[in-house]
mmCIF file of C-alpha atoms in Angstrom:
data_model
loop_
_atom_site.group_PDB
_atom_site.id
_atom_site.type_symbol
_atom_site.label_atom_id
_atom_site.label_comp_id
_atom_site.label_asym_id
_atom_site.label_seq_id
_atom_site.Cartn_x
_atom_site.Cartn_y
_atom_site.Cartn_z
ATOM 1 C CA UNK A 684 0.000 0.000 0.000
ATOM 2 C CA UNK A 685 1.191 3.282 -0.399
ATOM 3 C CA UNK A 686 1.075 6.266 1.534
ATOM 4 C CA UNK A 687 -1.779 7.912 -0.423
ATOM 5 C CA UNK A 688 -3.789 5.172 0.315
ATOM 6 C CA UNK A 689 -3.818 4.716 3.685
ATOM 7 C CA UNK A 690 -4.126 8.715 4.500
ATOM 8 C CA UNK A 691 -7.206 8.380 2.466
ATOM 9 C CA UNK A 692 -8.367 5.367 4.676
ATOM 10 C CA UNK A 693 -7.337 7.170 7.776
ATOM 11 C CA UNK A 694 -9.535 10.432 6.667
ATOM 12 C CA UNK A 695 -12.515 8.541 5.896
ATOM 13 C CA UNK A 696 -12.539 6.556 9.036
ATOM 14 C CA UNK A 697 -11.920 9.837 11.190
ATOM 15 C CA UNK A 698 -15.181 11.465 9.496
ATOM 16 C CA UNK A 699 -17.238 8.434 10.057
ATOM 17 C CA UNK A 700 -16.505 8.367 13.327
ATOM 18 C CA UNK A 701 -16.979 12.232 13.876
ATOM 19 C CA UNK A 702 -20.154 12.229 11.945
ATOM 20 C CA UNK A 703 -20.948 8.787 14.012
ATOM 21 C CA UNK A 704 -20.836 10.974 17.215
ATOM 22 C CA UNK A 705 -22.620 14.280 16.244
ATOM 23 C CA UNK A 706 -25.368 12.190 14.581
ATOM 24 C CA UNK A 707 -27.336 12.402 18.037
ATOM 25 C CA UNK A 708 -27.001 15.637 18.730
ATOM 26 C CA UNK A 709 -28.012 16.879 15.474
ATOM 27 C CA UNK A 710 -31.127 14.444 15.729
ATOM 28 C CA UNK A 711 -32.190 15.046 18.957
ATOM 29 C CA UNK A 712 -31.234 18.834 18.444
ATOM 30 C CA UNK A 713 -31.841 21.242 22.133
ATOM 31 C CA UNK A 714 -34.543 18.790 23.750
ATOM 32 C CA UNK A 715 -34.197 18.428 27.009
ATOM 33 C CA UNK A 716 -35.695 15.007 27.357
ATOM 34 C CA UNK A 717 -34.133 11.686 25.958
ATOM 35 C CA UNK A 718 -36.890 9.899 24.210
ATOM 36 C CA UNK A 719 -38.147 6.537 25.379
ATOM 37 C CA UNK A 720 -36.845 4.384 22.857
ATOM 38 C CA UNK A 721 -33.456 5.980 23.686
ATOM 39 C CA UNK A 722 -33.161 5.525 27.007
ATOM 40 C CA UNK A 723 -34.632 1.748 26.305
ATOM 41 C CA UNK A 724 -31.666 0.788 24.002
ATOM 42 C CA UNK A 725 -29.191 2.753 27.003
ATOM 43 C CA UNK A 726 -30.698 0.096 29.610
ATOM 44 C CA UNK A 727 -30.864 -2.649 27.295
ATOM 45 C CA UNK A 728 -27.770 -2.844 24.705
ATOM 46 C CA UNK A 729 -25.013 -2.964 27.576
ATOM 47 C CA UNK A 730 -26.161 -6.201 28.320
ATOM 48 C CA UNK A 731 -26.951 -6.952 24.996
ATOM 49 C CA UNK A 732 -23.667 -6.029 23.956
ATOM 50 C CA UNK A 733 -22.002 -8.370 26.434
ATOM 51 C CA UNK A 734 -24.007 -11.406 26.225
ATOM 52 C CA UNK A 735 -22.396 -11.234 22.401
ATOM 53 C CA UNK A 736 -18.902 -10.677 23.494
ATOM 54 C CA UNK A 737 -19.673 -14.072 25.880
ATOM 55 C CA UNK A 738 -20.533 -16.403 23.361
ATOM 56 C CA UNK A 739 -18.126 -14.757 20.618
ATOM 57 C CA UNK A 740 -14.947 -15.313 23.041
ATOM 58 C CA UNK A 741 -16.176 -19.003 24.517
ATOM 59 C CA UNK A 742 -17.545 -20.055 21.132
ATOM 60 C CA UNK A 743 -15.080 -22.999 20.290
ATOM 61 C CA UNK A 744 -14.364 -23.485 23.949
ATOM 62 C CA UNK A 745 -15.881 -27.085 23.475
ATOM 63 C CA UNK A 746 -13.807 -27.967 20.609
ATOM 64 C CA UNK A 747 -10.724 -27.181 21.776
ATOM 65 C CA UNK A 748 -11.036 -27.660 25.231
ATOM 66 C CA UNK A 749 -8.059 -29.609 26.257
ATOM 67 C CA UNK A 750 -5.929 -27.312 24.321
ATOM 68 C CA UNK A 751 -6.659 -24.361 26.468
ATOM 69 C CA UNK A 752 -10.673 -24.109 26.069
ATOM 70 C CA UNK A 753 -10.853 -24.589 30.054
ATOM 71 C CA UNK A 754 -8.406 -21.427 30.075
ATOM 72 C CA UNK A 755 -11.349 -19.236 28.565
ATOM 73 C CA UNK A 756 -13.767 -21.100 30.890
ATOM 74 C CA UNK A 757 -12.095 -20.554 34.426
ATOM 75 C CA UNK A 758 -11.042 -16.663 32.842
ATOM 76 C CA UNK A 759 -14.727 -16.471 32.692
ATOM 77 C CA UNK A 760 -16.073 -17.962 36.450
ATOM 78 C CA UNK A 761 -13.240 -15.960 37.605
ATOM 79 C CA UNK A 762 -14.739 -12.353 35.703
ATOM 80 C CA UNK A 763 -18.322 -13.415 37.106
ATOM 81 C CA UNK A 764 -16.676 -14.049 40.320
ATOM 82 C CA UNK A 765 -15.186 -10.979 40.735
ATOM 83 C CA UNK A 766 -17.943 -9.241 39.352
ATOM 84 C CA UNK A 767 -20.747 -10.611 42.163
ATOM 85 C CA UNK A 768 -17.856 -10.300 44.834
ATOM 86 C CA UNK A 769 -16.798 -7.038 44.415
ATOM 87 C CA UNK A 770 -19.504 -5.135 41.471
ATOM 88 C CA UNK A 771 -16.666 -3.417 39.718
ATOM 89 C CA UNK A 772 -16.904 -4.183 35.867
ATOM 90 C CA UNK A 773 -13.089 -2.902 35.878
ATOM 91 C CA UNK A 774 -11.683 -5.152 38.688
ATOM 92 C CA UNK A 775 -13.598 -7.876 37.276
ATOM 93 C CA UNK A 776 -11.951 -7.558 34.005
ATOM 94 C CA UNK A 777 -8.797 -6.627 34.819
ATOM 95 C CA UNK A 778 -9.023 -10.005 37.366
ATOM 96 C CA UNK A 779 -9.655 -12.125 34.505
ATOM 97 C CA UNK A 780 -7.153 -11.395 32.132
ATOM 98 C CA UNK A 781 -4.736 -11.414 34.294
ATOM 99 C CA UNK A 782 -5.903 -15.077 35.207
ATOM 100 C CA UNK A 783 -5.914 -15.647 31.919
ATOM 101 C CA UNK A 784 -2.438 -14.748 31.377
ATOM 102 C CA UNK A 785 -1.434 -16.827 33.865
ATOM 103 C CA UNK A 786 -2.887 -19.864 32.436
#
């Protein structure tokens, strides 16, 4: 690739995401109250999101389990562990990979 290339690749990504972020504002304009359906998907997709994330990262967990499947698998008790012990999403991941690295 040349140079040319991947400044052109690096513009349009930066305006995507720019335009990405001011798309609420400029929908939603001054209001001063978040519509329903907003705030919905703000209490919903978190979890949403990470129930994905779950079963993308322990997906072939039972096909390669005795190559280091039960790595992901005690990474993961430990993470929900952590995470009913001490409710901090941070310590809780931070816990786990670190776990995981030691495995």
């Amino acid at each position: 690739m040349n140079d040319r290339y991947v400044l052109i690749c690096i513009l349009v990504s930066a305006a995507a995401t720019l335009f990405m972020r001011a798309l609420p504002f400029t929908i939603l304009g001054k209001r001063k109250q978040i519509p329903e359906k907003i705030r919905y998907l703000g209490r919903i997709l978190p979890a949403a999101i990470m129930a994905v994330l779950i079963v993308y990262c322990l997906k072939e967990v039972p096909t390669e389990f005795l190559s280091g499947g039960y790595k992901k698998l005690i990474a993961a008790a430990v993470c929900v562990a952590l995470h009913v012990w001490k409710k901090n999403t941070f310590v809780s991941i931070i816990g786990s990979t670190i776990v995981y690295m030691l495995l």
